[in-house]
Backbone as a chain_set.jsonl record, in Angstrom:
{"seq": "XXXXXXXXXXXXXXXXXXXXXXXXXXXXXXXXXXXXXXXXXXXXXXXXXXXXXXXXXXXXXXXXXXXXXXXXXXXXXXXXXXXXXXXXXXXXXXXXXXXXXXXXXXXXXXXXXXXXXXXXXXXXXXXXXXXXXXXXXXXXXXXXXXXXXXXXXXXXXXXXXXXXXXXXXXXXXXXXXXXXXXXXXXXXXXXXXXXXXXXXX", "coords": {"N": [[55.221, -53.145, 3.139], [55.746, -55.778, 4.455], [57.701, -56.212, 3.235], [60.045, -54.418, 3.885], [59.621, -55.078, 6.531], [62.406, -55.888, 8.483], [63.843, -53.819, 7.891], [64.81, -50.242, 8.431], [63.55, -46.715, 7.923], [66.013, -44.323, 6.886], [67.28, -41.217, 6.457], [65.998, -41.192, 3.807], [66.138, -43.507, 2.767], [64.964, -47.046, 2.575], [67.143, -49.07, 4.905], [68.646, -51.716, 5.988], [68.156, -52.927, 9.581], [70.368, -53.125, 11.274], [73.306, -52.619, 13.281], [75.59, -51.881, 11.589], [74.724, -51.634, 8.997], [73.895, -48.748, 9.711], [76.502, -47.413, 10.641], [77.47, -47.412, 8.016], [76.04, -45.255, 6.573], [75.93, -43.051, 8.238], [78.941, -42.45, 8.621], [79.326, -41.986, 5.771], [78.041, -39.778, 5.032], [78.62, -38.133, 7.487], [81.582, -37.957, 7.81], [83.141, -37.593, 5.685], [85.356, -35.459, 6.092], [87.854, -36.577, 8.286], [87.128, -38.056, 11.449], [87.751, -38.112, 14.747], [87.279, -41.025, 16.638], [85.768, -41.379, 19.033], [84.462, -38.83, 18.679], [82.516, -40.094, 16.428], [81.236, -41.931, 17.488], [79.393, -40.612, 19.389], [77.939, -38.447, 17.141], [76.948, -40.642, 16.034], [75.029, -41.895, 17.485], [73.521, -39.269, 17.718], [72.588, -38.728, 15.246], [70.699, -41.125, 15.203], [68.542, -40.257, 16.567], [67.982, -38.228, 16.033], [66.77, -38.891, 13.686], [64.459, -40.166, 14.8], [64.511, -42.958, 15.57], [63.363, -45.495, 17.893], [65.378, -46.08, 20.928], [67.225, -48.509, 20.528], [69.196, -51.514, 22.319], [70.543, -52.891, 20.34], [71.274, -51.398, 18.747], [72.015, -48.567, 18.608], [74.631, -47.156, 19.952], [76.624, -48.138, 22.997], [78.441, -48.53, 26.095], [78.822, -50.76, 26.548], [79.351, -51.949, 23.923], [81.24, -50.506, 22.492], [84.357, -50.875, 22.478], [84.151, -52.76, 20.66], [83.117, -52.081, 18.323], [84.753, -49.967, 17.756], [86.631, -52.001, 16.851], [85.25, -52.799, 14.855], [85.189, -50.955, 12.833], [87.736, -50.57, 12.386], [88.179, -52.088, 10.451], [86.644, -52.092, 8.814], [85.538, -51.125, 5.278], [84.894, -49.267, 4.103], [86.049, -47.515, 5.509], [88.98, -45.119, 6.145], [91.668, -45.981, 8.372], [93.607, -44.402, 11.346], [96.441, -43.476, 13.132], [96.151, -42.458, 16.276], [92.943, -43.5, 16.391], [91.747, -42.113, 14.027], [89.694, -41.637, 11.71], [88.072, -41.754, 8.533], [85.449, -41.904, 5.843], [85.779, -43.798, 3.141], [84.947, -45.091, 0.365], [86.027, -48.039, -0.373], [85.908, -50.564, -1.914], [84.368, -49.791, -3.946], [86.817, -48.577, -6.05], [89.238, -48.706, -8.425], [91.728, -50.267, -8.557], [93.974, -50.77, -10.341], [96.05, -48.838, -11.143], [96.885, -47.524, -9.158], [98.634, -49.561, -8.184], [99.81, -50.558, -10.184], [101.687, -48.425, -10.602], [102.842, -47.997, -7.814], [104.694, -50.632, -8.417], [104.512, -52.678, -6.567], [105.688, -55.11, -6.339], [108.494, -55.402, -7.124], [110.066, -54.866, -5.105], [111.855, -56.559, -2.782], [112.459, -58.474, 0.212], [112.731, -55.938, 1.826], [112.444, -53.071, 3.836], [109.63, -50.088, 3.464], [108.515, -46.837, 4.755], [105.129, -45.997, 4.397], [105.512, -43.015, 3.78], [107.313, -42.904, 1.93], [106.272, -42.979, -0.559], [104.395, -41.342, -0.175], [105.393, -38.904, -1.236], [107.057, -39.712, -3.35], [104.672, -40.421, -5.274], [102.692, -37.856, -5.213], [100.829, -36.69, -6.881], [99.229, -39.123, -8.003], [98.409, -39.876, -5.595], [96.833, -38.269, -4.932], [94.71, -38.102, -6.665], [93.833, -40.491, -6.153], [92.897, -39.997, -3.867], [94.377, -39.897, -1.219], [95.104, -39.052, 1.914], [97.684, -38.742, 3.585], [100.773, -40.64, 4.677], [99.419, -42.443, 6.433], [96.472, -43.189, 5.376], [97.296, -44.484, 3.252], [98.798, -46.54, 3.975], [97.39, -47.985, 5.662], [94.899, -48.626, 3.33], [96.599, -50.095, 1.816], [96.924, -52.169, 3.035], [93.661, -53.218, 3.33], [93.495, -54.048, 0.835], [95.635, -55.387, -0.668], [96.429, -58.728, -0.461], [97.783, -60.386, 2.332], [101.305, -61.772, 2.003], [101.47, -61.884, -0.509], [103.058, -60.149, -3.639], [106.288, -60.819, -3.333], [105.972, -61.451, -0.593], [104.334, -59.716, 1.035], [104.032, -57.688, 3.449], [101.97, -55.624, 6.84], [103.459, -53.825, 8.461], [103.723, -52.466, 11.588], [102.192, -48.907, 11.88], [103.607, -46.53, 9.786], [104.993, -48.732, 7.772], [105.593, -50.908, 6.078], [106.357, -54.474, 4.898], [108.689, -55.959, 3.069], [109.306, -59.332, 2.349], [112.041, -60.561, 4.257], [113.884, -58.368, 6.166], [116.178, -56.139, 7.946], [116.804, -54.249, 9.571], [118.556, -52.119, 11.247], [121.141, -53.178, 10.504], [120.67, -51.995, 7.469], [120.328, -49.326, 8.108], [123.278, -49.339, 9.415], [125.1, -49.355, 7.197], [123.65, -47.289, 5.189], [125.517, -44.942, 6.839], [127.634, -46.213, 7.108], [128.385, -45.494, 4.149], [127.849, -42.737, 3.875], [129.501, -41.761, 5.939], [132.246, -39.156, 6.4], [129.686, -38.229, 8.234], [126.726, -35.957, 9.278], [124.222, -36.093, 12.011], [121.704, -35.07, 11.939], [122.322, -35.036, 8.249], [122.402, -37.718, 8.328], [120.033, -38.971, 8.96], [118.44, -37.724, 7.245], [119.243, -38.931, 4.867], [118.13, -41.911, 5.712], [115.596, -41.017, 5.521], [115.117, -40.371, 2.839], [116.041, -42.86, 1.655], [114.352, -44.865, 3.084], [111.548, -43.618, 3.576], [111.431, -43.5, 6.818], [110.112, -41.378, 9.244], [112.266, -38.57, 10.219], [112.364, -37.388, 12.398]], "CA": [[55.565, -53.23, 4.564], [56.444, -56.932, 4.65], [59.151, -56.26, 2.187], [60.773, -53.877, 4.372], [59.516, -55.814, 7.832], [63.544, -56.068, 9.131], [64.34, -52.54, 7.309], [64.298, -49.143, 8.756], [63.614, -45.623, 6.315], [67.091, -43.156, 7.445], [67.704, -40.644, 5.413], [65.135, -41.152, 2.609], [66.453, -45.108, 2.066], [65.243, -48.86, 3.905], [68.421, -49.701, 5.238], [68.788, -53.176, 7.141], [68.384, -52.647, 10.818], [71.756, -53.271, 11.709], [73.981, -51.465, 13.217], [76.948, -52.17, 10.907], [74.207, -50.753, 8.075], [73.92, -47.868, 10.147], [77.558, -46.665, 10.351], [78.176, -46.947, 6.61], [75.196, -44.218, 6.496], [76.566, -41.793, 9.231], [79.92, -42.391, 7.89], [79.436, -41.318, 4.643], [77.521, -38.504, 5.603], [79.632, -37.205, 8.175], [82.997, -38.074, 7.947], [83.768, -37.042, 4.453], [86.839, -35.849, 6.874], [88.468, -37.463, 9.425], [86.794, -36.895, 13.207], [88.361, -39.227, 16.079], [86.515, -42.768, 16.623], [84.941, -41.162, 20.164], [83.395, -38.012, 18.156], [81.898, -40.576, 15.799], [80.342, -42.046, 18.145], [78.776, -39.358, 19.298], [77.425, -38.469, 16.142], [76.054, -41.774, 15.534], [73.759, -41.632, 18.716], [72.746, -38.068, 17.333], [71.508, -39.291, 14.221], [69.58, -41.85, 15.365], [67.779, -40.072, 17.294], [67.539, -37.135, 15.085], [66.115, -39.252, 12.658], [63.916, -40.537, 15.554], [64.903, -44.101, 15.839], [63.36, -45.95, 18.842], [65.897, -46.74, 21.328], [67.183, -50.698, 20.815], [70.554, -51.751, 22.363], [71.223, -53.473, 19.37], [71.302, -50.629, 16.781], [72.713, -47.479, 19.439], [76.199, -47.354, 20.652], [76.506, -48.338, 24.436], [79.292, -48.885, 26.8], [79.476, -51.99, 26.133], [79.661, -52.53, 22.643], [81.979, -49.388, 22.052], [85.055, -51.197, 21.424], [83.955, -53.719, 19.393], [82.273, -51.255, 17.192], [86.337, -49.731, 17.304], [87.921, -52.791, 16.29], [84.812, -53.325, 13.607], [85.603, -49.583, 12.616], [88.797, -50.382, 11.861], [88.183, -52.914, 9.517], [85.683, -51.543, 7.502], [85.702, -51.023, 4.125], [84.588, -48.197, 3.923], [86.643, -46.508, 6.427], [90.472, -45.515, 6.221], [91.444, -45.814, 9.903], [94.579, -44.467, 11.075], [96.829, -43.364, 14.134], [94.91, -41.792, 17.226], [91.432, -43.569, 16.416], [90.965, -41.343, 13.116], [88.693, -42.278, 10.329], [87.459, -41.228, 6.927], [84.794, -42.404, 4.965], [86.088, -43.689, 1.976], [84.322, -46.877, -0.003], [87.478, -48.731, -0.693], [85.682, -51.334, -3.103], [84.034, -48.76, -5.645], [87.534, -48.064, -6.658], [89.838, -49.962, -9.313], [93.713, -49.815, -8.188], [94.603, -51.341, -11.107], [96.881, -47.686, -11.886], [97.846, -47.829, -7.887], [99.186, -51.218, -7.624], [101.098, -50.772, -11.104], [102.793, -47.043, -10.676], [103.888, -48.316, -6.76], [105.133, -51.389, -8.498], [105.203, -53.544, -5.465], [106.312, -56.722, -7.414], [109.555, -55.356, -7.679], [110.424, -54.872, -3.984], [112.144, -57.991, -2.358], [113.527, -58.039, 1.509], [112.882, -54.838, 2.203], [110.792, -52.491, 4.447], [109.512, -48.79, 3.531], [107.314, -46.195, 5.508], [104.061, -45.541, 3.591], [105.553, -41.885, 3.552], [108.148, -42.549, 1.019], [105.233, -43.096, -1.277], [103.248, -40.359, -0.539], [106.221, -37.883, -1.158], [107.138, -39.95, -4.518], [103.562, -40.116, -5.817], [101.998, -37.013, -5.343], [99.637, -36.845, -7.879], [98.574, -40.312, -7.546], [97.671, -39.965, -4.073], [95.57, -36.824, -5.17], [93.876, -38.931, -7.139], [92.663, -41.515, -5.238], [92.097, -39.066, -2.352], [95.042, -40.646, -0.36], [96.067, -37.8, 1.991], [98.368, -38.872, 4.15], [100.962, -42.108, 4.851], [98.872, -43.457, 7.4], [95.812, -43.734, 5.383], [98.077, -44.937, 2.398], [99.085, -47.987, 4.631], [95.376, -48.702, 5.575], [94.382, -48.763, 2.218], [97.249, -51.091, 1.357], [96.744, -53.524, 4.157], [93.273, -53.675, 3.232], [93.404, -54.137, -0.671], [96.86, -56.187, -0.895], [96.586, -60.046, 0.496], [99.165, -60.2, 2.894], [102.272, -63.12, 1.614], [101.687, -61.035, -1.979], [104.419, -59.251, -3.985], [107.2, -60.92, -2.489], [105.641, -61.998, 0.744], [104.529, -58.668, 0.947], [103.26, -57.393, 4.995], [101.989, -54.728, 6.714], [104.059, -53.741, 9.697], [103.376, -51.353, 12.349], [102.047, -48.394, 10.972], [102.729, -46.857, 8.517], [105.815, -49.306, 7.636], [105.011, -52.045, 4.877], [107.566, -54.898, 4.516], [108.308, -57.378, 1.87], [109.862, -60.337, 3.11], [112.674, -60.325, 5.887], [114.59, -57.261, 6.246], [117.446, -56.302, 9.255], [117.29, -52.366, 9.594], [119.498, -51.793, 11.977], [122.312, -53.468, 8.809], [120.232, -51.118, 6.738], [121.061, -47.69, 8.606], [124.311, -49.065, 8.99], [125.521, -49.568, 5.587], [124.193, -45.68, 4.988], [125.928, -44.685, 7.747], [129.386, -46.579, 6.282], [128.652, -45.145, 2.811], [127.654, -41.413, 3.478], [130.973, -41.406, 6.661], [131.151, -39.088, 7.728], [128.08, -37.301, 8.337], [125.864, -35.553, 10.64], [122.905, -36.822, 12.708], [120.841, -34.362, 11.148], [121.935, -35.166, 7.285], [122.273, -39.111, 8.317], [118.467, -38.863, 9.163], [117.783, -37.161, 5.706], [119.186, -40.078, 4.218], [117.026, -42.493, 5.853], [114.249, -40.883, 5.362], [115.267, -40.29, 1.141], [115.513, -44.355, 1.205], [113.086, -45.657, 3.29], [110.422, -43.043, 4.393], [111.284, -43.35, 7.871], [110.143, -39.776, 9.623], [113.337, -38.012, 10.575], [112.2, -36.253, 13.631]], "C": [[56.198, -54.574, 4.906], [57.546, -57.321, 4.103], [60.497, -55.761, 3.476], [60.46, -53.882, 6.166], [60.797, -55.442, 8.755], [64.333, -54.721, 8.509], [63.754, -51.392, 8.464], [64.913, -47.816, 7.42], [64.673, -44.914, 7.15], [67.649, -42.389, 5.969], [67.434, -40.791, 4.114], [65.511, -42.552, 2.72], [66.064, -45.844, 2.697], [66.57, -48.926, 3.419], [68.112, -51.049, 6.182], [68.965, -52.502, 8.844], [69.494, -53.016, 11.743], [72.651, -52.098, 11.95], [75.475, -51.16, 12.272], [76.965, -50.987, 9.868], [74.338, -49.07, 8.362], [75.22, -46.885, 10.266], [77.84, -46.651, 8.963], [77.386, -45.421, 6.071], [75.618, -43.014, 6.774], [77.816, -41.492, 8.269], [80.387, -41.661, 6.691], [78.291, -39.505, 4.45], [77.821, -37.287, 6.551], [80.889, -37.095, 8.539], [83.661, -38.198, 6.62], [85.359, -36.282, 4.666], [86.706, -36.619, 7.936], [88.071, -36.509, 10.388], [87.3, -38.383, 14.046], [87.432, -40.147, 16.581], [85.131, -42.178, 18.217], [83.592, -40.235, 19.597], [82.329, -39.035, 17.248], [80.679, -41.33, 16.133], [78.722, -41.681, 18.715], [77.431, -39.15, 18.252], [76.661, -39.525, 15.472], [74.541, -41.883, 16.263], [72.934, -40.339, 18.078], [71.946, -38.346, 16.506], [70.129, -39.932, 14.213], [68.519, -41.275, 15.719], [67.16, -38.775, 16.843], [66.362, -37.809, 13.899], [64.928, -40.452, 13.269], [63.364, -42.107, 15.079], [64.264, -44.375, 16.988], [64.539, -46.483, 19.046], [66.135, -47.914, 21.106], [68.846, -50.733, 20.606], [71.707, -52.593, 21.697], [71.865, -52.949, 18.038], [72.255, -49.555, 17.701], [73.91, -48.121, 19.415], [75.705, -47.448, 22.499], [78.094, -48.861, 24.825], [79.72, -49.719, 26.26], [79.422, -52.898, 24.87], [80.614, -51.201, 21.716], [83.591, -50.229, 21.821], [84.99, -52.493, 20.825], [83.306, -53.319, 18.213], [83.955, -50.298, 16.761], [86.964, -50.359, 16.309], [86.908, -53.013, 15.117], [85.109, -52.283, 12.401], [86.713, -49.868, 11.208], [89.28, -51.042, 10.493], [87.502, -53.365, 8.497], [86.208, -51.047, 6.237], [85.314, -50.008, 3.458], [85.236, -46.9, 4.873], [88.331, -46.226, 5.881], [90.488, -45.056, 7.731], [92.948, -45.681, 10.255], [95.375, -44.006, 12.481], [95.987, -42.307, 15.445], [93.389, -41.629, 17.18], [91.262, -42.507, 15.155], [90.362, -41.991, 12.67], [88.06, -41.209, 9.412], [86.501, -41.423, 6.283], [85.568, -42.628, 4.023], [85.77, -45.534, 1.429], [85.505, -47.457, -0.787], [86.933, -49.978, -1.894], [85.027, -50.774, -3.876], [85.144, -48.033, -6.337], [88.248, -49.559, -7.34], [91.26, -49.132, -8.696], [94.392, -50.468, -9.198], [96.462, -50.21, -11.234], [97.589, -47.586, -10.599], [99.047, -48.398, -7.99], [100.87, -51.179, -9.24], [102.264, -49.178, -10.881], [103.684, -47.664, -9.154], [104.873, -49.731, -7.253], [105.767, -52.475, -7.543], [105.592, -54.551, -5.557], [107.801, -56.961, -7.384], [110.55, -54.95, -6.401], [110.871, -56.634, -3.676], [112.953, -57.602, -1.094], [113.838, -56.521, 2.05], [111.629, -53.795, 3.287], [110.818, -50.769, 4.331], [108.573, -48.226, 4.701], [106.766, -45.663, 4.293], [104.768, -43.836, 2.974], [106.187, -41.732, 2.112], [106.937, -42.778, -0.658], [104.691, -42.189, -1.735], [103.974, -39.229, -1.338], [106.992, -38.505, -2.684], [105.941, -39.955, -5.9], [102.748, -38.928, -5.799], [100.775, -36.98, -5.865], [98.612, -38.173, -8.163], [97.695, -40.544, -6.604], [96.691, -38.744, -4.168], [94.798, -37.355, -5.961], [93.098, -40.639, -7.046], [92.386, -41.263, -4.035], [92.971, -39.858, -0.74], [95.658, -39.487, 0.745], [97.686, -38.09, 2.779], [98.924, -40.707, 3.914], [100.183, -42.755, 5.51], [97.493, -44.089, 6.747], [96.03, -44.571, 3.884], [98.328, -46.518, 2.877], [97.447, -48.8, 5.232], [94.978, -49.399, 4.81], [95.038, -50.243, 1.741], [97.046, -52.09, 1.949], [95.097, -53.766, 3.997], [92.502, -53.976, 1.507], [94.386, -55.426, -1.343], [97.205, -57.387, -0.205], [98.304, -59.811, 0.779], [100.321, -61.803, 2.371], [102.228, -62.618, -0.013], [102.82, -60.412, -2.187], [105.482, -59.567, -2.831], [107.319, -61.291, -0.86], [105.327, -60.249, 1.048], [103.723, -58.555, 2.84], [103.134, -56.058, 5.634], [102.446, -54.271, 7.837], [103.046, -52.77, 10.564], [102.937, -50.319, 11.504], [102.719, -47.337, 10.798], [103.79, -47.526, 7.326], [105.122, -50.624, 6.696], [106.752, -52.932, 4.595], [107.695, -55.943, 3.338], [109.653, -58.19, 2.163], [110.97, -60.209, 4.15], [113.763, -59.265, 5.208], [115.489, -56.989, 8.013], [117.212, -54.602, 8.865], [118.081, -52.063, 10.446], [120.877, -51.97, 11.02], [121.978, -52.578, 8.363], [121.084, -49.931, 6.752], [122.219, -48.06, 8.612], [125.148, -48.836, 7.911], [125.231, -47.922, 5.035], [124.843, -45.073, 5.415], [127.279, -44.842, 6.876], [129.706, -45.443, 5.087], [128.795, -43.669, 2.912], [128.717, -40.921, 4.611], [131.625, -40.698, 5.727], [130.475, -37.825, 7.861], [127.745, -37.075, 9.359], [124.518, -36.477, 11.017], [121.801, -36.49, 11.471], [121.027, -35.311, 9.282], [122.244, -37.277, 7.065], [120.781, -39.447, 8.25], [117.768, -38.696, 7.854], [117.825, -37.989, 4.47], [118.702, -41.328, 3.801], [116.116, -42.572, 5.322], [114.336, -40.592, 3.947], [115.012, -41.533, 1.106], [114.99, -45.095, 1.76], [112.118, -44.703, 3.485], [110.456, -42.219, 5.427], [111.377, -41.474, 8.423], [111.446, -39.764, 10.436], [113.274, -37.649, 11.902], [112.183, -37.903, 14.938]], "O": [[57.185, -54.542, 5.641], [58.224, -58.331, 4.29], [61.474, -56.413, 3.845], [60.882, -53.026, 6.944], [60.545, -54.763, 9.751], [65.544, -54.682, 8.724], [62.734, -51.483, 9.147], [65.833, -47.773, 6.603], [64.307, -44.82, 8.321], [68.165, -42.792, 4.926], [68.294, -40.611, 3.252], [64.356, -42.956, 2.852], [66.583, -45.761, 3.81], [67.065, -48.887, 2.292], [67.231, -51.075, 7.041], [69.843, -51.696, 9.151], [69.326, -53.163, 12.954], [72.807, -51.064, 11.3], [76.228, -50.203, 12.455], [77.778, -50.1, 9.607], [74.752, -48.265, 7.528], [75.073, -45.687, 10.027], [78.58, -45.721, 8.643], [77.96, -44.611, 5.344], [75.727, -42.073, 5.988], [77.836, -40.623, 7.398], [81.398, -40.975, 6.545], [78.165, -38.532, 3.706], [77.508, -36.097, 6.516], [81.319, -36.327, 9.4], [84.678, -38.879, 6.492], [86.292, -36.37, 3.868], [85.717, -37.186, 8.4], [88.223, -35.296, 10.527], [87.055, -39.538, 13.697], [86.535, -39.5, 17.121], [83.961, -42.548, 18.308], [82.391, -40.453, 19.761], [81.153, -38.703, 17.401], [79.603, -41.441, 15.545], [77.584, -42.134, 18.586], [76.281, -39.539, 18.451], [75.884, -39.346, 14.534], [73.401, -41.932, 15.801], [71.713, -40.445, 17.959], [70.731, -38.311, 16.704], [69.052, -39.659, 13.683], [67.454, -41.684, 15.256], [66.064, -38.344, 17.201], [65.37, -37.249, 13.433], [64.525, -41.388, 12.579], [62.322, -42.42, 14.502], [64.411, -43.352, 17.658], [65.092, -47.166, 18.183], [65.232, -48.667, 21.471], [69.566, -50.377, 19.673], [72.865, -52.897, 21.984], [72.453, -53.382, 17.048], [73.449, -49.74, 17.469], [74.204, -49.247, 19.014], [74.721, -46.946, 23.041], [78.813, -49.464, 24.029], [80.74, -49.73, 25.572], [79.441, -54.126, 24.788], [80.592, -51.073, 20.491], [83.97, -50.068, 20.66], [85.997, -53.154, 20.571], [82.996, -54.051, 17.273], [84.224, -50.033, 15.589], [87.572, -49.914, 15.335], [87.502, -53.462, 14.137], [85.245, -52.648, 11.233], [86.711, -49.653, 9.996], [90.222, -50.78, 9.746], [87.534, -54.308, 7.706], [87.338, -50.56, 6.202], [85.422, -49.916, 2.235], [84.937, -45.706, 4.877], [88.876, -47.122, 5.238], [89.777, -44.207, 8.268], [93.713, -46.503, 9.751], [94.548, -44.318, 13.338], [95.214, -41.416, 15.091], [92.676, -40.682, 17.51], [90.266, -41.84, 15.433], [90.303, -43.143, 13.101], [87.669, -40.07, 9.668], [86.719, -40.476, 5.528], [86.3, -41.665, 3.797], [86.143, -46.628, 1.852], [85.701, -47.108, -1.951], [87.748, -50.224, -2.783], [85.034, -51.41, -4.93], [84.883, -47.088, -7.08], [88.072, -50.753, -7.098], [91.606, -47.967, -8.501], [95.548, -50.781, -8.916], [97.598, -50.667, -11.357], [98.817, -47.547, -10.661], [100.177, -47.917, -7.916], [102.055, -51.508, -9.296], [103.481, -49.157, -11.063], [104.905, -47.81, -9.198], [105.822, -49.966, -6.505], [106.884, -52.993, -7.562], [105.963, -55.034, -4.487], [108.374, -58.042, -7.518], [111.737, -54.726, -6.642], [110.364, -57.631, -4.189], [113.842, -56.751, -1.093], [114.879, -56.085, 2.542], [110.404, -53.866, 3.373], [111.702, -50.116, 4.885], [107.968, -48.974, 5.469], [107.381, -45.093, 3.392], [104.524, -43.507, 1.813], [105.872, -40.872, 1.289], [107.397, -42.56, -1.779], [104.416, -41.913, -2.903], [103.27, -38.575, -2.108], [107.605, -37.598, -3.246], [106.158, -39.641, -7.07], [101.85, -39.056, -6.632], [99.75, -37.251, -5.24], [97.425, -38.099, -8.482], [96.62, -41.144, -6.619], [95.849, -38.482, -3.309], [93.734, -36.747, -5.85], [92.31, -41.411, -7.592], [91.801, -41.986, -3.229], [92.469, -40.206, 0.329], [96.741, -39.002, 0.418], [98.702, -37.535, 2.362], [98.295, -41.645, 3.425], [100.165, -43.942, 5.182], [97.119, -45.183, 7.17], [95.099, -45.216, 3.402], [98.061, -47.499, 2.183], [96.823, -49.853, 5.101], [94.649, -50.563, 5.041], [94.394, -51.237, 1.402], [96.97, -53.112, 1.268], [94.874, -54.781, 4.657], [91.314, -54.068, 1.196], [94.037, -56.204, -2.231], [98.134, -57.344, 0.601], [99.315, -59.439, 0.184], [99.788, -62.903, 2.512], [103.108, -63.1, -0.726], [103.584, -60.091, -1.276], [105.62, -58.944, -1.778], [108.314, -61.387, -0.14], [106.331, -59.581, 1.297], [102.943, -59.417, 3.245], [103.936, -55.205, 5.255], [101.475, -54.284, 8.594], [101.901, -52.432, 10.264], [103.156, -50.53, 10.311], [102.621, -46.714, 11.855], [103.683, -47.139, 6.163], [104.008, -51.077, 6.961], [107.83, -52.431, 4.276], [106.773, -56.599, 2.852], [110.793, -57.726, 2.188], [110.571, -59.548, 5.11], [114.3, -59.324, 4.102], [115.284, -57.684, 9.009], [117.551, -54.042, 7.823], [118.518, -51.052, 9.894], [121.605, -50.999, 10.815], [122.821, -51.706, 8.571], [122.003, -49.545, 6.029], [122.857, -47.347, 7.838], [125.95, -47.903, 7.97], [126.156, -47.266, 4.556], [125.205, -44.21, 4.615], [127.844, -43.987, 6.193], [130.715, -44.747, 4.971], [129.675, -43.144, 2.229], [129.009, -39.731, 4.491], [131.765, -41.078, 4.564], [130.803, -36.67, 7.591], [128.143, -37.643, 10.376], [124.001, -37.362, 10.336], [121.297, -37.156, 10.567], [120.136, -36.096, 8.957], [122.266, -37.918, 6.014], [120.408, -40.255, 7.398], [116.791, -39.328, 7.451], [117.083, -37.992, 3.488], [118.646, -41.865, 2.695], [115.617, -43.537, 4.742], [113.156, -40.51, 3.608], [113.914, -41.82, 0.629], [114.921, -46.213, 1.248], [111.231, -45.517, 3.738], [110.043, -41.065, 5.53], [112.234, -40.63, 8.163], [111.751, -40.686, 11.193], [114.334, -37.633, 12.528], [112.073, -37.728, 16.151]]}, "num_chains": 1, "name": "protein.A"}
């Protein structure tokens, strides 16, 4: 008992009475998919209380620690977190990217900026094997695995855009534009999106 004094038992285990402890629990227990940052919420309160927790406004969710439990969300390590408040479970340091980091070969980029997509849609099988489904949680992953000023000054733009050192896109598109004159909207777009990513639509 004095061992586990500052512990509580959830789900068969002492966990630390924190609430930090507490979302990696839920998390991996119920967001094996992606549910929207509000439902999670939700579901966190349920637990507790399922797993009959006394009330304490230090461990619950409340008003007023809801987005700072967002922005801690987002920057978990165990989460991939991605456009419209999603999230995932996924323990991002029990994996090795050694086989990542060398098939995307980001070393070999210089002055340039892709969208995560062109990735997902060149790797396939890669990304099925490290359970990557989409660009957005592709750029997550990368932004929180890959020190940023790496590979070339490497950064992680907006999402799900990744740049490596200074780039001009607007030059970019033009220069396809020059080369593939003259073309349609439509298969100018298709071009884009063949050499950087960028979604077409």
């Amino acid at each position: 008992n004095y061992l586990n004094r500052n512990k509580i038992f959830v789900d068969g285990i002492w966990v630390e009475k924190k609430r930090g402890e507490m979302e990696r629990i839920v998390a991996r227990k119920f967001c094996q998919e992606e549910i929207p940052f509000d439902t999670f919420a939700e579901v966190f309160n349920s637990f507790l209380e399922e797993e009959e927790i006394p009330y304490d406004e230090d461990l619950y969710y409340t008003d007023t620690v809801f987005r700072t439990r967002r922005n801690s969300l987002a920057e978990a390590r165990f989460i991939l977190w991605k456009q419209n408040e999603m999230l995932r479970y996924y323990d991002i340091d029990s994996r090795d990217y050694t086989e990542l980091l060398e098939i995307l070969k980001l070393d070999t980029y210089e002055n340039v900026e892709y969208s995560t997509m062109k990735f997902m849609r060149e790797y396939p099988q890669l990304m099925e094997k490290y359970d990557i489904r989409d660009q957005y949680e592709l750029h997550n992953l990368l932004r929180k695995i890959v020190p940023e000023g790496s590979f070339h000054d490497f950064r992680c733009s907006r999402t799900p855009h990744i740049r490596f050192g200074s780039f001009d896109r607007d030059s970019a598109i033009l220069d396809i534009m020059i080369d593939s004159s003259p073309v349609s909207v439509h298969d100018l777009c298709q071009r884009i999106f063949e050499e950087y990513g960028y979604d077409p639509v």
